C-alpha cells in the first residue's frame, strides 16, 4: 500500500506549481489555469484523506464533487469576464488592466 | 517496489510534469494542452485511490468541459497574446520563492505527521453509497451546488453577451 504522505507530497507540489502559475503570469487565462491546478491539488488531498482516514464515510467524495462543481462554475464565470474584458479593452494582459488600481 | 508504486510514480510524473508545462510553456495554447495532461494524471490518481466515479467525473467535467472552455477562451483572445513577447510577470521571483517555501512546509507537514490511518474498507458499491449520501445527509450542499451552477450559468451568459 502506498503511504499517505506520498499523495500529500504530490498534492503539495501540484498546489505550489499552480500557485506559481497564478502569481507569476501575465495572461489572465494562464492565471486561471494556475487556479484550476490549485483546486485539483486540494481535491487530490481530499480524496487521499478520504481513502486513508475515513473510507467508510462518503464525506470526502461528496466534498470533492462539490469542489469540482464550484470550480466549473468559477471557470465559466471567469472566462466570461476575460472575454468581456478582451472585447472592451483589447487586452488580457493583467498588467494593463489596472483601472481599479489606486 | 511493487507495480502499484511504479504506477504511482508514473502518474506523479505525468501530473507534475503537466503542471510544470502549464507554467513554463511558451504559448498559452501549449499551456492549455499541458493542463489537460495534468487533469488526466489526477484522474489516474483517483482510480488508484479507489474513487472510480470521481475519476470519471474528473475526466468529464475538467477535461471535457473546463479544459475545452479554456481552449475556447485561448482561441478567442489569441490575436492579442501572439504579439506579447513575455508571458511571465515581473514578480515571478517572489512568486517562485513563496511557492517553494510553501511546498517545503506542506511536504514536511505531510511526511512528518502521524496520520490516523484507518484499516476500514471503502463501501463495496460506492456509487450507490455516494448517491444515497448526496440525497441523504448531504442534500443541502447538493442543492446549493445546483443553485451555484444556475447562477454561474446566468451570470456567464449575461457577462459574455454582446
PDB file of C-alpha atoms in Angstrom:
ATOM      1  CA  UNK A   1       0.000   0.000   0.000  1.00  0.00           C
ATOM      2  CA  UNK A   2       1.262   3.459  -0.880  1.00  0.00           C
ATOM      3  CA  UNK A   3       1.877   5.652   2.174  1.00  0.00           C
ATOM      4  CA  UNK A   4      -0.488   8.586   2.571  1.00  0.00           C
ATOM      5  CA  UNK A   5       2.428  11.021   2.716  1.00  0.00           C
ATOM      6  CA  UNK A   6       3.287  10.301  -0.928  1.00  0.00           C
ATOM      7  CA  UNK A   7      -0.126  11.574  -2.031  1.00  0.00           C
ATOM      8  CA  UNK A   8       0.232  14.621   0.202  1.00  0.00           C
ATOM      9  CA  UNK A   9       3.613  15.491  -1.265  1.00  0.00           C
ATOM     10  CA  UNK A  10       2.301  15.178  -4.826  1.00  0.00           C
ATOM     11  CA  UNK A  11      -0.715  17.321  -3.957  1.00  0.00           C
ATOM     12  CA  UNK A  12       1.548  19.891  -2.287  1.00  0.00           C
ATOM     13  CA  UNK A  13       3.750  20.007  -5.389  1.00  0.00           C
ATOM     14  CA  UNK A  14       0.733  20.435  -7.648  1.00  0.00           C
ATOM     15  CA  UNK A  15      -0.622  23.199  -5.414  1.00  0.00           C
ATOM     16  CA  UNK A  16       2.662  25.097  -5.345  1.00  0.00           C
ATOM     17  CA  UNK A  17       3.138  24.852  -9.102  1.00  0.00           C
ATOM     18  CA  UNK A  18      -0.406  26.192  -9.515  1.00  0.00           C
ATOM     19  CA  UNK A  19       0.367  28.968  -7.037  1.00  0.00           C
ATOM     20  CA  UNK A  20       3.435  29.989  -9.012  1.00  0.00           C
ATOM     21  CA  UNK A  21       1.380  29.933 -12.179  1.00  0.00           C
ATOM     22  CA  UNK A  22      -1.329  32.102 -10.636  1.00  0.00           C
ATOM     23  CA  UNK A  23       1.100  34.660  -9.233  1.00  0.00           C
ATOM     24  CA  UNK A  24       3.770  34.867 -11.888  1.00  0.00           C
ATOM     25  CA  UNK A  25       1.999  35.060 -15.232  1.00  0.00           C
ATOM     26  CA  UNK A  26       0.651  37.976 -17.254  1.00  0.00           C
ATOM     27  CA  UNK A  27      -2.098  36.381 -19.329  1.00  0.00           C
ATOM     28  CA  UNK A  28      -5.374  36.174 -17.455  1.00  0.00           C
ATOM     29  CA  UNK A  29      -6.151  32.721 -18.886  1.00  0.00           C
ATOM     30  CA  UNK A  30      -2.779  31.484 -17.587  1.00  0.00           C
ATOM     31  CA  UNK A  31      -3.695  32.726 -14.130  1.00  0.00           C
ATOM     32  CA  UNK A  32      -6.994  30.858 -14.323  1.00  0.00           C
ATOM     33  CA  UNK A  33      -5.117  27.700 -15.291  1.00  0.00           C
ATOM     34  CA  UNK A  34      -2.980  28.087 -12.173  1.00  0.00           C
ATOM     35  CA  UNK A  35      -6.114  28.393 -10.063  1.00  0.00           C
ATOM     36  CA  UNK A  36      -7.519  25.216 -11.612  1.00  0.00           C
ATOM     37  CA  UNK A  37      -4.290  23.380 -10.732  1.00  0.00           C
ATOM     38  CA  UNK A  38      -4.647  24.507  -7.115  1.00  0.00           C
ATOM     39  CA  UNK A  39      -8.226  23.258  -6.993  1.00  0.00           C
ATOM     40  CA  UNK A  40      -7.131  19.889  -8.393  1.00  0.00           C
ATOM     41  CA  UNK A  41      -4.436  19.644  -5.735  1.00  0.00           C
ATOM     42  CA  UNK A  42      -6.988  20.303  -2.994  1.00  0.00           C
ATOM     43  CA  UNK A  43      -9.289  17.641  -4.472  1.00  0.00           C
ATOM     44  CA  UNK A  44      -6.440  15.144  -4.570  1.00  0.00           C
ATOM     45  CA  UNK A  45      -5.791  15.829  -0.901  1.00  0.00           C
ATOM     46  CA  UNK A  46      -9.459  15.351  -0.085  1.00  0.00           C
ATOM     47  CA  UNK A  47      -9.735  12.001  -1.839  1.00  0.00           C
ATOM     48  CA  UNK A  48      -6.436  10.768  -0.370  1.00  0.00           C
ATOM     49  CA  UNK A  49      -7.628  11.603   3.119  1.00  0.00           C
ATOM     50  CA  UNK A  50     -10.989  10.025   2.426  1.00  0.00           C
ATOM     51  CA  UNK A  51      -9.371   6.783   1.352  1.00  0.00           C
ATOM     52  CA  UNK A  52      -6.825   6.576   4.155  1.00  0.00           C
ATOM     53  CA  UNK A  53      -8.511   8.135   7.170  1.00  0.00           C
ATOM     54  CA  UNK A  54     -12.269   7.604   6.798  1.00  0.00           C
ATOM     55  CA  UNK A  55     -13.104   5.294   3.892  1.00  0.00           C
ATOM     56  CA  UNK A  56     -16.440   4.175   5.288  1.00  0.00           C
ATOM     57  CA  UNK A  57     -17.988   7.641   5.241  1.00  0.00           C
ATOM     58  CA  UNK A  58     -18.610   9.288   1.891  1.00  0.00           C
ATOM     59  CA  UNK A  59     -17.999  12.836   3.113  1.00  0.00           C
ATOM     60  CA  UNK A  60     -14.660  13.069   1.320  1.00  0.00           C
ATOM     61  CA  UNK A  61     -16.080  12.164  -2.055  1.00  0.00           C
ATOM     62  CA  UNK A  62     -19.106  14.437  -1.614  1.00  0.00           C
ATOM     63  CA  UNK A  63     -16.779  17.307  -0.703  1.00  0.00           C
ATOM     64  CA  UNK A  64     -14.660  16.644  -3.786  1.00  0.00           C
ATOM     65  CA  UNK A  65     -17.727  16.569  -6.045  1.00  0.00           C
ATOM     66  CA  UNK A  66     -18.902  19.905  -4.653  1.00  0.00           C
ATOM     67  CA  UNK A  67     -15.413  21.357  -5.202  1.00  0.00           C
ATOM     68  CA  UNK A  68     -15.440  20.183  -8.829  1.00  0.00           C
ATOM     69  CA  UNK A  69     -18.878  21.765  -9.288  1.00  0.00           C
ATOM     70  CA  UNK A  70     -17.794  25.100  -7.846  1.00  0.00           C
ATOM     71  CA  UNK A  71     -14.579  25.021  -9.890  1.00  0.00           C
ATOM     72  CA  UNK A  72     -16.570  24.527 -13.072  1.00  0.00           C
ATOM     73  CA  UNK A  73     -18.899  27.414 -12.214  1.00  0.00           C
ATOM     74  CA  UNK A  74     -15.951  29.658 -11.374  1.00  0.00           C
ATOM     75  CA  UNK A  75     -14.104  28.785 -14.557  1.00  0.00           C
ATOM     76  CA  UNK A  76     -17.176  29.604 -16.625  1.00  0.00           C
ATOM     77  CA  UNK A  77     -17.735  32.988 -14.999  1.00  0.00           C
ATOM     78  CA  UNK A  78     -14.015  33.816 -15.017  1.00  0.00           C
ATOM     79  CA  UNK A  79     -13.657  33.088 -18.710  1.00  0.00           C
ATOM     80  CA  UNK A  80     -16.812  35.073 -19.469  1.00  0.00           C
ATOM     81  CA  UNK A  81     -15.214  38.005 -17.644  1.00  0.00           C
ATOM     82  CA  UNK A  82     -11.982  37.576 -19.585  1.00  0.00           C
ATOM     83  CA  UNK A  83     -13.845  37.561 -22.881  1.00  0.00           C
ATOM     84  CA  UNK A  84     -15.822  40.658 -21.890  1.00  0.00           C
ATOM     85  CA  UNK A  85     -12.615  42.464 -20.887  1.00  0.00           C
ATOM     86  CA  UNK A  86     -10.955  41.472 -24.126  1.00  0.00           C
ATOM     87  CA  UNK A  87     -13.909  42.768 -26.075  1.00  0.00           C
ATOM     88  CA  UNK A  88     -13.812  46.192 -24.441  1.00  0.00           C
ATOM     89  CA  UNK A  89     -10.104  46.752 -23.814  1.00  0.00           C
ATOM     90  CA  UNK A  90      -8.498  44.556 -26.486  1.00  0.00           C
ATOM     91  CA  UNK A  91      -6.025  43.123 -23.985  1.00  0.00           C
ATOM     92  CA  UNK A  92      -5.955  40.388 -21.373  1.00  0.00           C
ATOM     93  CA  UNK A  93      -2.571  41.273 -20.021  1.00  0.00           C
ATOM     94  CA  UNK A  94      -3.328  41.772 -16.348  1.00  0.00           C
ATOM     95  CA  UNK A  95      -0.619  44.393 -16.042  1.00  0.00           C
ATOM     96  CA  UNK A  96      -2.586  46.611 -18.404  1.00  0.00           C
ATOM     97  CA  UNK A  97      -5.970  46.052 -16.768  1.00  0.00           C
ATOM     98  CA  UNK A  98      -5.412  48.407 -13.891  1.00  0.00           C
ATOM     99  CA  UNK A  99      -8.360  50.764 -13.984  1.00  0.00           C
ATOM    100  CA  UNK A 100      -9.272  49.924 -10.384  1.00  0.00           C
ATOM    101  CA  UNK A 101      -5.791  50.446  -9.045  1.00  0.00           C
ATOM    102  CA  UNK A 102      -5.414  53.355  -6.687  1.00  0.00           C
TER     103      UNK A 102
ATOM    104  CA  UNK B   1       8.643  -1.633  -5.037  1.00  0.00           C
ATOM    105  CA  UNK B   2       5.510  -3.256  -6.366  1.00  0.00           C
ATOM    106  CA  UNK B   3       3.653  -2.452  -9.543  1.00  0.00           C
ATOM    107  CA  UNK B   4       1.395  -0.059  -7.627  1.00  0.00           C
ATOM    108  CA  UNK B   5       4.393   2.038  -6.625  1.00  0.00           C
ATOM    109  CA  UNK B   6       5.565   2.165 -10.229  1.00  0.00           C
ATOM    110  CA  UNK B   7       2.110   3.244 -11.385  1.00  0.00           C
ATOM    111  CA  UNK B   8       2.071   5.911  -8.697  1.00  0.00           C
ATOM    112  CA  UNK B   9       5.442   7.288  -9.750  1.00  0.00           C
ATOM    113  CA  UNK B  10       4.417   7.355 -13.404  1.00  0.00           C
ATOM    114  CA  UNK B  11       1.182   9.177 -12.545  1.00  0.00           C
ATOM    115  CA  UNK B  12       3.084  11.627 -10.344  1.00  0.00           C
ATOM    116  CA  UNK B  13       5.483  12.387 -13.192  1.00  0.00           C
ATOM    117  CA  UNK B  14       2.595  12.878 -15.619  1.00  0.00           C
ATOM    118  CA  UNK B  15       0.672  15.162 -13.249  1.00  0.00           C
ATOM    119  CA  UNK B  16       3.577  17.252 -12.031  1.00  0.00           C
ATOM    120  CA  UNK B  17       5.175  17.348 -15.473  1.00  0.00           C
ATOM    121  CA  UNK B  18       1.909  18.571 -16.936  1.00  0.00           C
ATOM    122  CA  UNK B  19       1.621  21.209 -14.213  1.00  0.00           C
ATOM    123  CA  UNK B  20       5.175  22.346 -14.851  1.00  0.00           C
ATOM    124  CA  UNK B  21       4.367  22.548 -18.556  1.00  0.00           C
ATOM    125  CA  UNK B  22       1.394  24.774 -17.783  1.00  0.00           C
ATOM    126  CA  UNK B  23       3.521  27.356 -16.006  1.00  0.00           C
ATOM    127  CA  UNK B  24       6.511  27.248 -18.322  1.00  0.00           C
ATOM    128  CA  UNK B  25       5.160  26.797 -21.846  1.00  0.00           C
ATOM    129  CA  UNK B  26       5.931  29.417 -24.419  1.00  0.00           C
ATOM    130  CA  UNK B  27       2.395  29.862 -25.662  1.00  0.00           C
ATOM    131  CA  UNK B  28      -0.969  29.862 -23.941  1.00  0.00           C
ATOM    132  CA  UNK B  29      -2.249  27.115 -26.202  1.00  0.00           C
ATOM    133  CA  UNK B  30       0.540  24.728 -25.186  1.00  0.00           C
ATOM    134  CA  UNK B  31      -0.201  25.569 -21.555  1.00  0.00           C
ATOM    135  CA  UNK B  32      -3.819  24.540 -22.050  1.00  0.00           C
ATOM    136  CA  UNK B  33      -2.747  21.206 -23.533  1.00  0.00           C
ATOM    137  CA  UNK B  34      -0.407  20.547 -20.617  1.00  0.00           C
ATOM    138  CA  UNK B  35      -3.307  21.377 -18.309  1.00  0.00           C
ATOM    139  CA  UNK B  36      -5.321  18.591 -19.936  1.00  0.00           C
ATOM    140  CA  UNK B  37      -2.397  16.224 -19.305  1.00  0.00           C
ATOM    141  CA  UNK B  38      -2.339  17.226 -15.658  1.00  0.00           C
ATOM    142  CA  UNK B  39      -6.083  16.669 -15.297  1.00  0.00           C
ATOM    143  CA  UNK B  40      -5.761  13.168 -16.785  1.00  0.00           C
ATOM    144  CA  UNK B  41      -2.963  12.427 -14.313  1.00  0.00           C
ATOM    145  CA  UNK B  42      -5.163  13.465 -11.400  1.00  0.00           C
ATOM    146  CA  UNK B  43      -7.951  11.231 -12.756  1.00  0.00           C
ATOM    147  CA  UNK B  44      -5.433   8.372 -12.704  1.00  0.00           C
ATOM    148  CA  UNK B  45      -4.729   9.142  -9.052  1.00  0.00           C
ATOM    149  CA  UNK B  46      -8.444   8.921  -8.286  1.00  0.00           C
ATOM    150  CA  UNK B  47      -8.552   5.453  -9.848  1.00  0.00           C
ATOM    151  CA  UNK B  48      -5.552   4.452  -7.722  1.00  0.00           C
ATOM    152  CA  UNK B  49      -7.404   5.720  -4.637  1.00  0.00           C
ATOM    153  CA  UNK B  50     -10.453   3.558  -5.459  1.00  0.00           C
ATOM    154  CA  UNK B  51     -12.676   6.562  -6.237  1.00  0.00           C
ATOM    155  CA  UNK B  52     -13.700   5.440  -9.700  1.00  0.00           C
ATOM    156  CA  UNK B  53     -16.804   7.586 -10.008  1.00  0.00           C
ATOM    157  CA  UNK B  54     -14.768  10.652  -9.149  1.00  0.00           C
ATOM    158  CA  UNK B  55     -12.206   9.749 -11.800  1.00  0.00           C
ATOM    159  CA  UNK B  56     -14.979   9.625 -14.388  1.00  0.00           C
ATOM    160  CA  UNK B  57     -16.389  12.940 -13.172  1.00  0.00           C
ATOM    161  CA  UNK B  58     -12.913  14.484 -13.279  1.00  0.00           C
ATOM    162  CA  UNK B  59     -12.479  13.462 -16.911  1.00  0.00           C
ATOM    163  CA  UNK B  60     -15.983  14.530 -17.901  1.00  0.00           C
ATOM    164  CA  UNK B  61     -16.067  17.880 -16.133  1.00  0.00           C
ATOM    165  CA  UNK B  62     -12.451  19.007 -16.035  1.00  0.00           C
ATOM    166  CA  UNK B  63     -11.109  17.676 -19.319  1.00  0.00           C
ATOM    167  CA  UNK B  64     -14.407  17.645 -21.179  1.00  0.00           C
ATOM    168  CA  UNK B  65     -15.834  20.967 -20.062  1.00  0.00           C
ATOM    169  CA  UNK B  66     -13.376  23.213 -18.245  1.00  0.00           C
ATOM    170  CA  UNK B  67     -10.354  22.498 -20.437  1.00  0.00           C
ATOM    171  CA  UNK B  68     -12.453  22.922 -23.584  1.00  0.00           C
ATOM    172  CA  UNK B  69     -13.785  26.202 -22.203  1.00  0.00           C
ATOM    173  CA  UNK B  70     -10.222  27.356 -21.536  1.00  0.00           C
ATOM    174  CA  UNK B  71      -9.265  26.418 -25.096  1.00  0.00           C
ATOM    175  CA  UNK B  72     -12.215  28.456 -26.361  1.00  0.00           C
ATOM    176  CA  UNK B  73     -11.048  31.453 -24.362  1.00  0.00           C
ATOM    177  CA  UNK B  74      -7.464  30.995 -25.589  1.00  0.00           C
ATOM    178  CA  UNK B  75      -8.659  30.908 -29.164  1.00  0.00           C
ATOM    179  CA  UNK B  76     -10.972  33.892 -28.784  1.00  0.00           C
ATOM    180  CA  UNK B  77      -8.179  36.029 -27.314  1.00  0.00           C
ATOM    181  CA  UNK B  78      -5.350  34.777 -29.452  1.00  0.00           C
ATOM    182  CA  UNK B  79      -4.606  37.743 -31.660  1.00  0.00           C
ATOM    183  CA  UNK B  80      -3.502  39.906 -28.762  1.00  0.00           C
ATOM    184  CA  UNK B  81      -1.226  37.490 -26.919  1.00  0.00           C
ATOM    185  CA  UNK B  82       0.547  36.427 -30.088  1.00  0.00           C
ATOM    186  CA  UNK B  83       2.294  39.794 -30.116  1.00  0.00           C
ATOM    187  CA  UNK B  84       3.396  39.658 -26.489  1.00  0.00           C
ATOM    188  CA  UNK B  85       6.966  38.573 -26.024  1.00  0.00           C
ATOM    189  CA  UNK B  86       6.991  37.510 -22.412  1.00  0.00           C
ATOM    190  CA  UNK B  87       4.360  35.532 -20.580  1.00  0.00           C
ATOM    191  CA  UNK B  88       5.997  35.903 -17.188  1.00  0.00           C
ATOM    192  CA  UNK B  89       5.188  38.611 -14.696  1.00  0.00           C
ATOM    193  CA  UNK B  90       7.772  40.935 -13.218  1.00  0.00           C
ATOM    194  CA  UNK B  91       7.177  39.399  -9.777  1.00  0.00           C
ATOM    195  CA  UNK B  92       7.911  35.830 -10.797  1.00  0.00           C
ATOM    196  CA  UNK B  93      10.917  35.621  -8.482  1.00  0.00           C
ATOM    197  CA  UNK B  94       8.933  36.323  -5.342  1.00  0.00           C
ATOM    198  CA  UNK B  95       6.177  34.011  -6.573  1.00  0.00           C
ATOM    199  CA  UNK B  96       8.668  31.187  -7.086  1.00  0.00           C
ATOM    200  CA  UNK B  97      10.186  31.777  -3.660  1.00  0.00           C
ATOM    201  CA  UNK B  98       6.806  31.733  -1.937  1.00  0.00           C
ATOM    202  CA  UNK B  99       5.723  28.631  -3.839  1.00  0.00           C
ATOM    203  CA  UNK B 100       8.950  26.833  -2.993  1.00  0.00           C
ATOM    204  CA  UNK B 101       8.741  27.739   0.666  1.00  0.00           C
ATOM    205  CA  UNK B 102       5.103  26.632   0.834  1.00  0.00           C
ATOM    206  CA  UNK B 103       5.960  23.338  -0.858  1.00  0.00           C
ATOM    207  CA  UNK B 104       8.686  22.602   1.674  1.00  0.00           C
ATOM    208  CA  UNK B 105       6.347  23.441   4.550  1.00  0.00           C
ATOM    209  CA  UNK B 106       3.477  21.303   3.210  1.00  0.00           C
ATOM    210  CA  UNK B 107       5.743  18.374   2.356  1.00  0.00           C
ATOM    211  CA  UNK B 108       7.306  18.392   5.823  1.00  0.00           C
ATOM    212  CA  UNK B 109       3.845  18.572   7.346  1.00  0.00           C
ATOM    213  CA  UNK B 110       2.588  15.703   5.223  1.00  0.00           C
ATOM    214  CA  UNK B 111       5.528  13.428   5.820  1.00  0.00           C
ATOM    215  CA  UNK B 112       6.139  14.250   9.448  1.00  0.00           C
ATOM    216  CA  UNK B 113       2.644  13.953  10.889  1.00  0.00           C
ATOM    217  CA  UNK B 114       1.325  10.673  12.278  1.00  0.00           C
ATOM    218  CA  UNK B 115      -1.951  10.368  10.407  1.00  0.00           C
ATOM    219  CA  UNK B 116      -4.602   8.088  11.892  1.00  0.00           C
ATOM    220  CA  UNK B 117      -4.756   5.605   9.059  1.00  0.00           C
ATOM    221  CA  UNK B 118      -7.947   3.587   9.132  1.00  0.00           C
ATOM    222  CA  UNK B 119      -7.981  -0.031   8.029  1.00  0.00           C
ATOM    223  CA  UNK B 120     -11.660   0.006   7.096  1.00  0.00           C
ATOM    224  CA  UNK B 121     -12.564  -0.742   3.531  1.00  0.00           C
ATOM    225  CA  UNK B 122     -14.421   1.657   1.231  1.00  0.00           C
ATOM    226  CA  UNK B 123     -18.090   0.837   0.623  1.00  0.00           C
ATOM    227  CA  UNK B 124     -18.469  -2.103  -1.723  1.00  0.00           C
ATOM    228  CA  UNK B 125     -20.909  -0.333  -4.032  1.00  0.00           C
ATOM    229  CA  UNK B 126     -19.549   3.164  -3.727  1.00  0.00           C
ATOM    230  CA  UNK B 127     -21.692   4.774  -6.420  1.00  0.00           C
ATOM    231  CA  UNK B 128     -24.894   3.693  -4.690  1.00  0.00           C
ATOM    232  CA  UNK B 129     -23.496   4.881  -1.364  1.00  0.00           C
ATOM    233  CA  UNK B 130     -22.466   8.178  -2.950  1.00  0.00           C
ATOM    234  CA  UNK B 131     -25.927   8.714  -4.403  1.00  0.00           C
ATOM    235  CA  UNK B 132     -27.542   7.972  -1.083  1.00  0.00           C
ATOM    236  CA  UNK B 133     -25.127  10.333   0.655  1.00  0.00           C
ATOM    237  CA  UNK B 134     -25.771  13.149  -1.806  1.00  0.00           C
ATOM    238  CA  UNK B 135     -29.542  12.855  -1.389  1.00  0.00           C
ATOM    239  CA  UNK B 136     -29.404  11.955   2.295  1.00  0.00           C
ATOM    240  CA  UNK B 137     -27.114  13.654   4.788  1.00  0.00           C
ATOM    241  CA  UNK B 138     -25.579  15.988   2.203  1.00  0.00           C
ATOM    242  CA  UNK B 139     -28.688  17.124   0.391  1.00  0.00           C
ATOM    243  CA  UNK B 140     -28.149  20.752   1.438  1.00  0.00           C
ATOM    244  CA  UNK B 141     -24.707  21.146  -0.211  1.00  0.00           C
ATOM    245  CA  UNK B 142     -26.097  19.313  -3.226  1.00  0.00           C
ATOM    246  CA  UNK B 143     -28.976  21.760  -3.652  1.00  0.00           C
ATOM    247  CA  UNK B 144     -26.763  24.753  -3.005  1.00  0.00           C
ATOM    248  CA  UNK B 145     -24.327  23.492  -5.646  1.00  0.00           C
ATOM    249  CA  UNK B 146     -27.235  23.336  -8.078  1.00  0.00           C
ATOM    250  CA  UNK B 147     -28.099  26.945  -7.311  1.00  0.00           C
ATOM    251  CA  UNK B 148     -24.446  27.952  -7.707  1.00  0.00           C
ATOM    252  CA  UNK B 149     -24.405  26.332 -11.143  1.00  0.00           C
ATOM    253  CA  UNK B 150     -27.621  28.106 -12.132  1.00  0.00           C
ATOM    254  CA  UNK B 151     -26.322  31.492 -11.012  1.00  0.00           C
ATOM    255  CA  UNK B 152     -22.993  30.917 -12.767  1.00  0.00           C
ATOM    256  CA  UNK B 153     -24.787  29.923 -15.948  1.00  0.00           C
ATOM    257  CA  UNK B 154     -26.948  33.039 -15.957  1.00  0.00           C
ATOM    258  CA  UNK B 155     -24.022  35.228 -14.985  1.00  0.00           C
ATOM    259  CA  UNK B 156     -21.700  33.878 -17.660  1.00  0.00           C
ATOM    260  CA  UNK B 157     -24.335  34.381 -20.340  1.00  0.00           C
ATOM    261  CA  UNK B 158     -25.021  37.946 -19.272  1.00  0.00           C
ATOM    262  CA  UNK B 159     -21.353  38.879 -18.901  1.00  0.00           C
ATOM    263  CA  UNK B 160     -20.224  37.426 -22.203  1.00  0.00           C
ATOM    264  CA  UNK B 161     -23.162  38.770 -24.171  1.00  0.00           C
ATOM    265  CA  UNK B 162     -22.597  41.461 -26.769  1.00  0.00           C
TER     266      UNK B 162
END
